[in-house]
mmCIF file of C-alpha atoms and ligand atoms in Angstrom:
data_model
loop_
_atom_site.group_PDB
_atom_site.id
_atom_site.type_symbol
_atom_site.label_atom_id
_atom_site.label_comp_id
_atom_site.label_asym_id
_atom_site.label_seq_id
_atom_site.Cartn_x
_atom_site.Cartn_y
_atom_site.Cartn_z
ATOM 1 C CA MET A 9 -7.363 -14.485 36.614
ATOM 2 C CA ASP A 10 -10.552 -15.583 34.717
ATOM 3 C CA ARG A 11 -10.144 -17.320 31.274
ATOM 4 C CA PRO A 12 -10.312 -14.626 28.793
ATOM 5 C CA ASP A 13 -13.518 -14.793 26.376
ATOM 6 C CA VAL A 14 -11.763 -13.359 23.197
ATOM 7 C CA GLY A 15 -13.553 -13.684 19.916
ATOM 8 C CA GLU A 16 -11.941 -14.617 16.704
ATOM 9 C CA LEU A 17 -9.848 -12.215 14.805
ATOM 10 C CA THR A 18 -12.074 -10.227 12.390
ATOM 11 C CA PRO A 19 -10.375 -6.976 11.749
ATOM 12 C CA PRO A 20 -12.425 -4.474 9.428
ATOM 13 C CA ASP A 21 -11.579 -5.005 5.650
ATOM 14 C CA ARG A 22 -9.836 -1.568 5.025
ATOM 15 C CA THR A 23 -8.320 0.070 1.819
ATOM 16 C CA LEU A 24 -5.039 1.191 2.738
ATOM 17 C CA MET A 25 -4.209 4.507 1.413
ATOM 18 C CA GLY A 26 -2.135 5.998 4.448
ATOM 19 C CA PRO A 27 1.281 6.474 4.871
ATOM 20 C CA GLY A 28 1.802 2.754 5.628
ATOM 21 C CA PRO A 29 1.246 -0.033 5.656
ATOM 22 C CA SER A 30 0.016 -0.431 2.388
ATOM 23 C CA GLU A 31 -2.415 -2.989 0.894
ATOM 24 C CA VAL A 32 -0.716 -6.419 1.059
ATOM 25 C CA HIS A 33 -0.647 -8.376 -2.140
ATOM 26 C CA PRO A 34 -2.635 -11.413 -1.861
ATOM 27 C CA ARG A 35 0.517 -13.611 -2.912
ATOM 28 C CA VAL A 36 2.397 -12.138 -0.177
ATOM 29 C CA LEU A 37 -0.261 -13.161 2.176
ATOM 30 C CA ARG A 38 -0.109 -16.818 0.649
ATOM 31 C CA ALA A 39 3.562 -16.763 1.071
ATOM 32 C CA MET A 40 2.932 -16.090 4.793
ATOM 33 C CA SER A 41 0.980 -19.453 5.310
ATOM 34 C CA THR A 42 3.611 -21.431 3.984
ATOM 35 C CA PRO A 43 4.986 -23.911 6.724
ATOM 36 C CA LEU A 44 7.930 -23.056 8.604
ATOM 37 C CA VAL A 45 11.522 -24.667 8.209
ATOM 38 C CA GLY A 46 14.365 -23.788 10.930
ATOM 39 C CA HIS A 47 16.173 -20.661 10.554
ATOM 40 C CA LEU A 48 19.581 -22.656 9.802
ATOM 41 C CA ASP A 49 17.776 -25.242 7.514
ATOM 42 C CA PRO A 50 19.589 -25.640 4.349
ATOM 43 C CA SER A 51 16.624 -24.656 2.492
ATOM 44 C CA PHE A 52 16.063 -21.509 4.307
ATOM 45 C CA VAL A 53 19.916 -20.649 3.873
ATOM 46 C CA GLU A 54 18.906 -20.875 -0.021
ATOM 47 C CA ILE A 55 16.060 -18.622 0.714
ATOM 48 C CA MET A 56 18.167 -16.076 2.555
ATOM 49 C CA ASP A 57 20.495 -15.845 -0.517
ATOM 50 C CA GLU A 58 17.346 -15.498 -2.784
ATOM 51 C CA VAL A 59 16.081 -12.738 -0.687
ATOM 52 C CA GLN A 60 19.621 -10.819 -0.627
ATOM 53 C CA GLU A 61 19.632 -11.150 -4.649
ATOM 54 C CA LEU A 62 16.259 -9.841 -4.848
ATOM 55 C CA LEU A 63 17.255 -6.947 -2.378
ATOM 56 C CA ARG A 64 19.937 -5.961 -4.213
ATOM 57 C CA TYR A 65 17.815 -5.718 -7.363
ATOM 58 C CA ALA A 66 15.286 -3.667 -5.778
ATOM 59 C CA PHE A 67 18.159 -1.282 -4.230
ATOM 60 C CA ARG A 68 19.932 -1.243 -7.584
ATOM 61 C CA THR A 69 23.134 -2.124 -6.022
ATOM 62 C CA ASP A 70 25.745 -4.790 -5.774
ATOM 63 C CA ASN A 71 26.574 -4.569 -2.121
ATOM 64 C CA LYS A 72 27.444 -7.791 -0.454
ATOM 65 C CA TRP A 73 25.958 -6.238 2.565
ATOM 66 C CA THR A 74 22.375 -6.345 1.812
ATOM 67 C CA ILE A 75 20.135 -7.995 4.425
ATOM 68 C CA PRO A 76 16.479 -7.868 5.907
ATOM 69 C CA VAL A 77 16.922 -6.733 9.338
ATOM 70 C CA SER A 78 14.477 -8.610 11.999
ATOM 71 C CA GLY A 79 12.142 -5.721 12.966
ATOM 72 C CA THR A 80 10.172 -2.685 11.544
ATOM 73 C CA GLY A 81 11.999 0.173 9.528
ATOM 74 C CA SER A 82 13.265 1.807 12.682
ATOM 75 C CA ALA A 83 15.230 -1.292 13.294
ATOM 76 C CA SER A 84 17.161 -1.054 9.770
ATOM 77 C CA MET A 85 17.286 2.528 10.595
ATOM 78 C CA GLU A 86 18.897 2.046 13.979
ATOM 79 C CA THR A 87 20.976 -0.718 12.349
ATOM 80 C CA ALA A 88 22.600 1.983 9.975
ATOM 81 C CA ILE A 89 22.769 4.723 12.293
ATOM 82 C CA GLY A 90 24.044 2.495 15.542
ATOM 83 C CA ASN A 91 26.474 0.827 13.709
ATOM 84 C CA LEU A 92 27.923 3.663 11.513
ATOM 85 C CA VAL A 93 28.001 6.679 14.009
ATOM 86 C CA GLU A 94 30.588 5.811 16.731
ATOM 87 C CA PRO A 95 30.779 7.622 20.037
ATOM 88 C CA GLY A 96 32.381 10.941 19.321
ATOM 89 C CA ASP A 97 31.292 10.943 15.855
ATOM 90 C CA THR A 98 29.351 14.064 14.487
ATOM 91 C CA MET A 99 26.108 13.322 12.195
ATOM 92 C CA LEU A 100 24.588 15.805 10.178
ATOM 93 C CA VAL A 101 20.638 15.380 10.191
ATOM 94 C CA PRO A 102 17.981 17.315 8.165
ATOM 95 C CA THR A 103 15.223 19.193 10.235
ATOM 96 C CA ASN A 104 12.574 19.124 7.174
ATOM 97 C CA GLY A 105 10.484 16.261 8.519
ATOM 98 C CA TYR A 106 9.570 13.955 11.246
ATOM 99 C CA PHE A 107 12.140 11.248 10.418
ATOM 100 C CA GLY A 108 15.103 13.499 10.597
ATOM 101 C CA GLY A 109 14.375 13.993 13.858
ATOM 102 C CA ARG A 110 14.252 10.295 14.661
ATOM 103 C CA MET A 111 17.690 10.109 13.009
ATOM 104 C CA GLU A 112 18.777 12.758 15.452
ATOM 105 C CA SER A 113 17.644 10.438 18.379
ATOM 106 C CA MET A 114 19.249 7.255 17.302
ATOM 107 C CA ALA A 115 22.453 9.167 16.712
ATOM 108 C CA GLU A 116 22.539 10.564 20.052
ATOM 109 C CA ARG A 117 21.688 7.237 21.664
ATOM 110 C CA ALA A 118 24.624 5.839 19.592
ATOM 111 C CA GLY A 119 27.029 8.468 21.248
ATOM 112 C CA GLY A 120 27.284 10.756 18.496
ATOM 113 C CA GLU A 121 26.983 14.557 18.440
ATOM 114 C CA VAL A 122 24.357 15.967 16.141
ATOM 115 C CA VAL A 123 24.272 18.940 13.854
ATOM 116 C CA HIS A 124 21.421 20.155 11.686
ATOM 117 C CA VAL A 125 21.216 21.205 8.243
ATOM 118 C CA ASP A 126 17.795 23.095 7.855
ATOM 119 C CA ALA A 127 14.869 23.345 5.422
ATOM 120 C CA PRO A 128 11.157 24.105 6.067
ATOM 121 C CA TRP A 129 8.847 20.982 6.438
ATOM 122 C CA GLY A 130 7.387 20.626 2.929
ATOM 123 C CA GLU A 131 10.582 21.636 1.340
ATOM 124 C CA PRO A 132 13.617 19.346 0.264
ATOM 125 C CA LEU A 133 17.153 20.211 1.453
ATOM 126 C CA ASP A 134 19.114 22.650 -0.830
ATOM 127 C CA PRO A 135 22.700 21.174 -1.680
ATOM 128 C CA VAL A 136 23.905 24.669 -1.054
ATOM 129 C CA ASP A 137 22.910 24.692 2.617
ATOM 130 C CA VAL A 138 24.293 20.877 2.815
ATOM 131 C CA GLU A 139 27.576 22.135 1.514
ATOM 132 C CA ARG A 140 27.494 25.068 4.032
ATOM 133 C CA ALA A 141 26.822 22.587 6.877
ATOM 134 C CA PHE A 142 29.666 20.519 5.742
ATOM 135 C CA GLU A 143 32.074 23.492 6.018
ATOM 136 C CA GLU A 144 30.942 24.394 9.386
ATOM 137 C CA HIS A 145 30.696 21.341 11.156
ATOM 138 C CA GLN A 146 32.808 18.637 9.175
ATOM 139 C CA PRO A 147 30.692 15.784 10.145
ATOM 140 C CA ASP A 148 31.444 12.095 9.861
ATOM 141 C CA VAL A 149 28.109 11.018 8.751
ATOM 142 C CA PHE A 150 25.281 12.518 6.853
ATOM 143 C CA GLY A 151 21.628 11.431 6.821
ATOM 144 C CA PHE A 152 18.950 12.364 4.751
ATOM 145 C CA VAL A 153 15.323 11.190 4.067
ATOM 146 C CA HIS A 154 15.026 10.276 0.180
ATOM 147 C CA ALA A 155 10.956 10.116 0.646
ATOM 148 C CA GLU A 156 9.829 12.166 3.682
ATOM 149 C CA THR A 157 6.511 10.339 4.741
ATOM 150 C CA SER A 158 5.518 13.380 6.989
ATOM 151 C CA THR A 159 5.564 15.637 4.268
ATOM 152 C CA GLY A 160 5.249 13.970 0.797
ATOM 153 C CA VAL A 161 8.505 15.601 -0.388
ATOM 154 C CA LEU A 162 10.856 13.701 -2.517
ATOM 155 C CA GLN A 163 14.610 14.721 -1.935
ATOM 156 C CA PRO A 164 16.088 15.543 -5.313
ATOM 157 C CA ASP A 165 19.652 16.091 -6.218
ATOM 158 C CA VAL A 166 20.888 13.086 -4.471
ATOM 159 C CA PRO A 167 24.229 12.402 -6.495
ATOM 160 C CA GLU A 168 25.010 15.993 -5.625
ATOM 161 C CA LEU A 169 24.403 15.589 -1.667
ATOM 162 C CA THR A 170 26.624 12.283 -1.806
ATOM 163 C CA SER A 171 29.336 13.979 -3.582
ATOM 164 C CA ILE A 172 29.475 16.884 -1.193
ATOM 165 C CA ALA A 173 29.473 14.331 1.773
ATOM 166 C CA HIS A 174 32.296 12.166 0.045
ATOM 167 C CA ASP A 175 34.229 15.409 -0.993
ATOM 168 C CA HIS A 176 34.251 15.603 3.149
ATOM 169 C CA ASP A 177 35.127 11.964 3.712
ATOM 170 C CA ALA A 178 31.859 11.620 5.352
ATOM 171 C CA TYR A 179 29.569 8.496 4.935
ATOM 172 C CA VAL A 180 26.037 8.931 3.664
ATOM 173 C CA ILE A 181 23.049 7.237 5.198
ATOM 174 C CA ALA A 182 19.566 7.496 3.122
ATOM 175 C CA ASP A 183 16.291 6.784 4.459
ATOM 176 C CA THR A 184 14.468 4.966 1.599
ATOM 177 C CA VAL A 185 11.572 3.822 3.669
ATOM 178 C CA THR A 186 9.013 5.168 1.519
ATOM 179 C CA SER A 187 10.953 5.126 -1.745
ATOM 180 C CA LEU A 188 12.346 1.404 -2.113
ATOM 181 C CA GLY A 189 10.169 -0.416 -4.722
ATOM 182 C CA GLY A 190 8.169 2.687 -5.734
ATOM 183 C CA VAL A 191 10.193 5.636 -6.573
ATOM 184 C CA GLU A 192 13.851 6.033 -8.700
ATOM 185 C CA LEU A 193 16.301 5.059 -6.317
ATOM 186 C CA ARG A 194 19.847 3.991 -7.343
ATOM 187 C CA VAL A 195 21.821 2.967 -4.669
ATOM 188 C CA ASP A 196 25.385 2.484 -6.533
ATOM 189 C CA GLU A 197 24.832 4.813 -8.947
ATOM 190 C CA TRP A 198 24.227 7.401 -6.754
ATOM 191 C CA ASP A 199 27.149 6.646 -3.959
ATOM 192 C CA VAL A 200 24.800 6.148 -1.234
ATOM 193 C CA ASP A 201 26.972 4.157 1.486
ATOM 194 C CA ALA A 202 24.054 2.995 3.417
ATOM 195 C CA ALA A 203 20.352 2.724 2.944
ATOM 196 C CA TYR A 204 17.460 1.433 4.847
ATOM 197 C CA ALA A 205 14.080 0.752 4.083
ATOM 198 C CA GLY A 206 10.613 -0.856 5.379
ATOM 199 C CA PRO A 207 8.575 -3.480 3.521
ATOM 200 C CA GLN A 208 5.309 -2.381 4.505
ATOM 201 C CA LYS A 209 5.112 0.544 1.978
ATOM 202 C CA CYS A 210 5.912 0.484 -1.790
ATOM 203 C CA LEU A 211 6.995 -3.427 -1.308
ATOM 204 C CA SER A 212 3.221 -3.970 0.020
ATOM 205 C CA CYS A 213 4.362 -6.694 2.394
ATOM 206 C CA PRO A 214 3.764 -6.671 6.170
ATOM 207 C CA PRO A 215 6.225 -5.039 8.649
ATOM 208 C CA GLY A 216 8.851 -7.223 10.319
ATOM 209 C CA ALA A 217 11.797 -7.668 8.077
ATOM 210 C CA SER A 218 13.293 -4.617 6.833
ATOM 211 C CA PRO A 219 15.693 -3.901 3.945
ATOM 212 C CA LEU A 220 19.168 -2.586 4.650
ATOM 213 C CA THR A 221 22.265 -2.221 2.397
ATOM 214 C CA LEU A 222 25.955 -0.827 3.033
ATOM 215 C CA ASN A 223 28.650 -0.979 0.683
ATOM 216 C CA ASP A 224 32.295 -2.005 1.443
ATOM 217 C CA ARG A 225 33.402 1.379 2.598
ATOM 218 C CA ALA A 226 30.763 1.502 5.107
ATOM 219 C CA MET A 227 31.086 -2.032 6.142
ATOM 220 C CA GLU A 228 35.004 -1.166 6.938
ATOM 221 C CA LYS A 229 34.198 1.750 9.140
ATOM 222 C CA VAL A 230 31.558 -0.923 10.958
ATOM 223 C CA LEU A 231 34.092 -3.638 11.475
ATOM 224 C CA SER A 232 36.889 -1.505 12.647
ATOM 225 C CA ARG A 233 34.930 0.440 15.187
ATOM 226 C CA ASP A 234 36.956 0.841 18.593
ATOM 227 C CA ASP A 235 34.011 -0.079 20.773
ATOM 228 C CA PRO A 236 30.998 -2.627 19.661
ATOM 229 C CA ALA A 237 27.628 -0.877 18.722
ATOM 230 C CA ARG A 238 25.465 -0.531 21.747
ATOM 231 C CA SER A 239 22.848 -2.651 20.515
ATOM 232 C CA TRP A 240 23.969 -6.386 20.805
ATOM 233 C CA TYR A 241 20.768 -7.311 18.750
ATOM 234 C CA LEU A 242 21.623 -4.949 15.737
ATOM 235 C CA ASP A 243 25.421 -5.358 15.831
ATOM 236 C CA LEU A 244 26.142 -5.665 12.401
ATOM 237 C CA SER A 245 29.394 -7.364 13.207
ATOM 238 C CA LEU A 246 27.479 -10.145 15.055
ATOM 239 C CA LEU A 247 24.702 -10.084 12.422
ATOM 240 C CA GLU A 248 27.558 -10.640 9.915
ATOM 241 C CA GLY A 249 27.885 -14.317 11.094
ATOM 242 C CA TYR A 250 24.183 -15.157 10.328
ATOM 243 C CA TRP A 251 23.896 -13.084 6.824
ATOM 244 C CA GLY A 252 27.543 -13.478 5.892
ATOM 245 C CA ASP A 253 29.378 -16.534 4.666
ATOM 246 C CA GLU A 254 29.095 -18.573 8.126
ATOM 247 C CA ARG A 255 25.358 -18.715 8.566
ATOM 248 C CA ALA A 256 25.654 -19.381 12.315
ATOM 249 C CA TYR A 257 23.199 -18.591 14.753
ATOM 250 C CA HIS A 258 22.513 -14.960 16.251
ATOM 251 C CA HIS A 259 19.020 -14.858 16.782
ATOM 252 C CA THR A 260 16.057 -16.726 15.266
ATOM 253 C CA ALA A 261 15.112 -14.798 11.955
ATOM 254 C CA PRO A 262 11.379 -14.065 11.573
ATOM 255 C CA ILE A 263 10.923 -16.747 9.090
ATOM 256 C CA THR A 264 7.526 -15.779 8.067
ATOM 257 C CA ASN A 265 8.334 -12.164 7.532
ATOM 258 C CA VAL A 266 11.403 -13.446 5.401
ATOM 259 C CA TYR A 267 9.039 -15.508 3.249
ATOM 260 C CA ALA A 268 6.934 -12.701 2.725
ATOM 261 C CA LEU A 269 9.724 -10.424 1.897
ATOM 262 C CA ARG A 270 10.965 -12.804 -0.875
ATOM 263 C CA GLU A 271 7.347 -12.720 -2.212
ATOM 264 C CA ALA A 272 7.192 -8.975 -2.419
ATOM 265 C CA LEU A 273 10.473 -8.817 -4.007
ATOM 266 C CA ARG A 274 9.579 -11.575 -6.531
ATOM 267 C CA LEU A 275 6.780 -9.318 -7.495
ATOM 268 C CA VAL A 276 8.949 -6.315 -8.017
ATOM 269 C CA ALA A 277 11.604 -8.400 -10.021
ATOM 270 C CA GLU A 278 8.729 -9.982 -12.391
ATOM 271 C CA GLU A 279 7.215 -6.282 -12.800
ATOM 272 C CA GLY A 280 10.723 -4.755 -13.632
ATOM 273 C CA ILE A 281 11.916 -2.121 -11.198
ATOM 274 C CA GLU A 282 11.901 0.848 -13.827
ATOM 275 C CA GLU A 283 8.271 -0.243 -14.822
ATOM 276 C CA ARG A 284 7.294 -0.139 -11.015
ATOM 277 C CA TRP A 285 8.543 3.411 -10.535
ATOM 278 C CA GLN A 286 6.559 4.320 -13.601
ATOM 279 C CA ARG A 287 3.340 2.614 -12.259
ATOM 280 C CA HIS A 288 3.631 4.362 -9.368
ATOM 281 C CA ARG A 289 4.030 7.949 -11.232
ATOM 282 C CA GLU A 290 1.098 7.091 -13.365
ATOM 283 C CA MET A 291 -1.166 5.859 -10.448
ATOM 284 C CA ALA A 292 -0.194 8.626 -8.221
ATOM 285 C CA GLY A 293 -0.531 10.802 -11.328
ATOM 286 C CA ALA A 294 -4.186 10.134 -11.735
ATOM 287 C CA LEU A 295 -4.688 10.566 -8.021
ATOM 288 C CA LYS A 296 -3.270 14.020 -8.075
ATOM 289 C CA ALA A 297 -5.056 14.951 -11.144
ATOM 290 C CA GLY A 298 -8.244 14.089 -9.543
ATOM 291 C CA VAL A 299 -7.459 15.833 -6.200
ATOM 292 C CA GLU A 300 -6.554 19.102 -8.339
ATOM 293 C CA ALA A 301 -9.570 18.693 -10.801
ATOM 294 C CA MET A 302 -12.041 18.696 -7.784
ATOM 295 C CA GLY A 303 -10.243 21.773 -6.451
ATOM 296 C CA GLY A 304 -7.952 20.581 -4.048
ATOM 297 C CA SER A 305 -4.326 21.373 -3.859
ATOM 298 C CA MET A 306 -0.888 19.437 -3.207
ATOM 299 C CA ASN A 307 1.499 20.715 -0.580
ATOM 300 C CA ALA A 308 4.693 19.878 -2.554
ATOM 301 C CA PRO A 309 5.401 21.741 -5.951
ATOM 302 C CA ASP A 310 5.641 19.435 -8.780
ATOM 303 C CA ASP A 311 9.576 19.273 -8.757
ATOM 304 C CA TYR A 312 9.573 17.340 -5.504
ATOM 305 C CA TRP A 313 6.338 15.861 -5.409
ATOM 306 C CA LEU A 314 6.515 12.256 -4.128
ATOM 307 C CA PRO A 315 4.229 9.637 -5.873
ATOM 308 C CA SER A 316 4.340 7.252 -3.066
ATOM 309 C CA LEU A 317 3.068 9.881 -0.232
ATOM 310 C CA ASN A 318 0.402 12.516 -1.685
ATOM 311 C CA ALA A 319 0.401 15.361 0.930
ATOM 312 C CA VAL A 320 -2.909 17.263 0.080
ATOM 313 C CA ARG A 321 -3.692 20.557 1.586
ATOM 314 C CA VAL A 322 -6.771 20.541 3.856
ATOM 315 C CA PRO A 323 -9.208 23.022 2.363
ATOM 316 C CA ASP A 324 -10.036 26.306 4.440
ATOM 317 C CA GLY A 325 -12.870 25.417 6.909
ATOM 318 C CA VAL A 326 -12.590 21.660 7.185
ATOM 319 C CA THR A 327 -11.223 19.887 9.918
ATOM 320 C CA ASP A 328 -8.779 17.174 9.011
ATOM 321 C CA THR A 329 -9.659 14.506 11.298
ATOM 322 C CA ASP A 330 -13.507 14.985 10.627
ATOM 323 C CA VAL A 331 -12.541 14.043 6.942
ATOM 324 C CA THR A 332 -10.468 10.807 7.943
ATOM 325 C CA ASP A 333 -13.078 9.827 10.422
ATOM 326 C CA TYR A 334 -15.475 9.908 7.891
ATOM 327 C CA LEU A 335 -13.490 7.918 5.334
ATOM 328 C CA LEU A 336 -12.905 5.262 7.932
ATOM 329 C CA GLU A 337 -16.426 5.028 8.759
ATOM 330 C CA GLN A 338 -18.083 5.547 5.546
ATOM 331 C CA TYR A 339 -15.559 3.986 3.050
ATOM 332 C CA ASP A 340 -13.512 1.877 5.342
ATOM 333 C CA LEU A 341 -10.657 3.756 3.702
ATOM 334 C CA GLU A 342 -7.545 4.835 5.653
ATOM 335 C CA ILE A 343 -5.574 8.188 4.899
ATOM 336 C CA ALA A 344 -3.808 10.232 7.535
ATOM 337 C CA THR A 345 -3.548 13.597 8.717
ATOM 338 C CA GLY A 346 -0.388 15.649 9.042
ATOM 339 C CA LEU A 347 2.304 15.652 11.625
ATOM 340 C CA GLY A 348 4.502 18.172 13.466
ATOM 341 C CA ASP A 349 4.694 21.588 11.573
ATOM 342 C CA LEU A 350 1.885 20.231 9.299
ATOM 343 C CA ASP A 351 -0.264 18.948 11.863
ATOM 344 C CA GLY A 352 -3.782 20.163 10.527
ATOM 345 C CA ASP A 353 -2.400 21.412 7.353
ATOM 346 C CA ILE A 354 -2.231 18.327 5.260
ATOM 347 C CA PHE A 355 -3.728 14.865 4.199
ATOM 348 C CA ARG A 356 -1.284 12.207 3.952
ATOM 349 C CA ILE A 357 -2.437 9.850 1.197
ATOM 350 C CA GLY A 358 -0.253 7.015 0.272
ATOM 351 C CA CYS A 359 -0.226 5.365 -3.242
ATOM 352 C CA MET A 360 2.228 2.414 -2.764
ATOM 353 C CA GLY A 361 2.856 -0.802 -4.033
ATOM 354 C CA TYR A 362 -0.600 -2.905 -4.367
ATOM 355 C CA SER A 363 -2.386 0.012 -3.286
ATOM 356 C CA ALA A 364 -1.103 1.774 -6.371
ATOM 357 C CA ARG A 365 -3.640 0.331 -8.848
ATOM 358 C CA PRO A 366 -6.453 1.723 -10.770
ATOM 359 C CA GLN A 367 -9.426 0.671 -8.464
ATOM 360 C CA THR A 368 -7.903 2.052 -5.373
ATOM 361 C CA VAL A 369 -7.169 5.174 -6.768
ATOM 362 C CA SER A 370 -10.537 5.850 -8.308
ATOM 363 C CA TYR A 371 -11.938 4.631 -5.094
ATOM 364 C CA LEU A 372 -10.034 6.998 -3.256
ATOM 365 C CA VAL A 373 -10.680 10.040 -5.303
ATOM 366 C CA SER A 374 -14.594 9.534 -5.087
ATOM 367 C CA ALA A 375 -14.568 8.846 -1.506
ATOM 368 C CA LEU A 376 -12.272 11.818 -0.749
ATOM 369 C CA GLY A 377 -14.461 13.972 -2.714
ATOM 370 C CA ASP A 378 -17.537 12.915 -1.161
ATOM 371 C CA ALA A 379 -15.919 13.340 2.475
ATOM 372 C CA LEU A 380 -14.808 17.077 1.584
ATOM 373 C CA ASP A 381 -18.145 17.704 -0.008
ATOM 374 C CA ASP A 382 -19.698 16.607 3.182
ATOM 375 C CA GLN A 383 -17.629 18.647 5.391
ATOM 376 C CA GLY A 384 -18.701 21.695 3.377
ATOM 377 C CA ALA A 385 -15.625 22.161 1.093
ATOM 378 C CA ASP A 386 -16.012 23.913 -2.248
ATOM 379 C CA VAL A 387 -15.175 20.630 -4.519
ATOM 380 C CA ASP A 388 -16.284 19.425 -7.696
ATOM 381 C CA VAL A 389 -16.222 15.591 -7.381
ATOM 382 C CA GLU A 390 -17.492 15.121 -10.822
ATOM 383 C CA ALA A 391 -14.543 17.058 -12.322
ATOM 384 C CA GLY A 392 -12.016 15.332 -10.117
ATOM 385 C CA LEU A 393 -13.269 11.683 -11.063
ATOM 386 C CA ALA A 394 -13.202 12.635 -14.852
ATOM 387 C CA ALA A 395 -9.635 13.870 -14.437
ATOM 388 C CA THR A 396 -8.629 10.712 -12.776
ATOM 389 C CA SER A 397 -10.458 8.483 -15.152
ATOM 390 C CA ARG A 398 -8.955 10.258 -17.976
ATOM 391 C CA ARG A 399 -5.439 9.650 -16.717
ATOM 392 C CA LEU A 400 -6.176 6.132 -15.807
ATOM 393 C CA GLY A 401 -7.393 5.721 -19.449
ATOM 394 C CA GLU A 402 -4.292 7.346 -20.848
HETATM 395 C C1 LIG B 6 10.721 7.776 6.426
HETATM 396 C C2 LIG B 6 10.511 6.889 7.360
HETATM 397 N N1 LIG B 6 11.467 6.518 8.079
HETATM 398 C C3 LIG B 6 11.410 5.468 9.146
HETATM 399 C C4 LIG B 6 10.158 5.058 9.597
HETATM 400 C C5 LIG B 6 10.066 3.910 10.511
HETATM 401 O O1 LIG B 6 9.498 2.830 10.234
HETATM 402 P P1 LIG B 6 8.702 1.674 10.929
HETATM 403 O O2 LIG B 6 7.678 2.632 11.335
HETATM 404 O O3 LIG B 6 8.325 0.594 10.118
HETATM 405 O O4 LIG B 6 9.461 1.472 12.043
HETATM 406 C C6 LIG B 6 9.088 5.254 8.858
HETATM 407 C C7 LIG B 6 8.097 4.963 9.064
HETATM 408 O O5 LIG B 6 6.773 5.454 8.638
HETATM 409 C C8 LIG B 6 9.175 6.359 7.606
HETATM 410 O O6 LIG B 6 8.172 6.804 6.889
#
């Protein structure tokens, strides 16, 4: 085989306003060039403690069992589902978005039986339907998606959902991949048994080490399983050896990703979690105001609008991919098209972490206005920009 002639790495300089990854904060990038220490070095053990403490702050929890899982959000997702769902258990999953479907696949691979609670794509679950599904199926585990990245819907009424599940002695797993660090989330107060997330959304950190938290009740179920979890790599009873009191080798932690996550979470703590939720609401509010003022419309009603992921309806006569291609080519700006039931109907515009700031929001509104105008949509770009700058100036 010939020696490959591959040039220096020069990816384009994109502005990331899609469903993730978001822009990485420069301090996080700097943390990633910090020299490695061993994953069992006493100094790294201290860093692990700090990351766990910072994660608890971001999740609003005192759970001892709060760790970064090696891998992307799907790894923390599979750790939660693959450990809490035992063969023969029934898991109730939602059908109102792409990630409920992924929950289903993971629960089945864990040996569980899956039952559904339905809502259309673009709408949240109704607690009445959840109650009905519990009465009908008596599931052992209930999963829901707090911030559905495929639809831009924020699930309201979380305490109501967890209380229904607990009245039926079930465990609740929350997908908080697109909410952690950007949208109000209170794991302890809302009585969520297990929540998983990803670092590349509202934490503005590259993918690779993904937050997970479980309360004692959930961990007791995990540690008293009859059979071990099917994945050796994601078996929490083994990961306990590394992230628990013992700090013994299980696998080599992705050290650089843990450094990055630590810095990203330090930024959360410096800003203050509630202030950060507020910033996301304000920045995404300015984006939404601009879209609406130029003549566009949001897919989700205000009651369950998700600031971190704005689903904007594709105007009549416009082809979604022409717009996303135009933005990438003319503006180096990434947004995404719809998925599944909403394929072709919406644009998905992220407003997460370091991307949720005035410069990127104004850039997005002006570029989107231009792209829609170029595709022949009836938009008033000036009105959109004026509405956004008014909101940003407030
Ligand atoms: C709601 C939700 N859950 C799970 C995932 C899976 O995360 P990852 O792609 O990092 O594996 C994503 C990723 O976009 C997501 O948005």
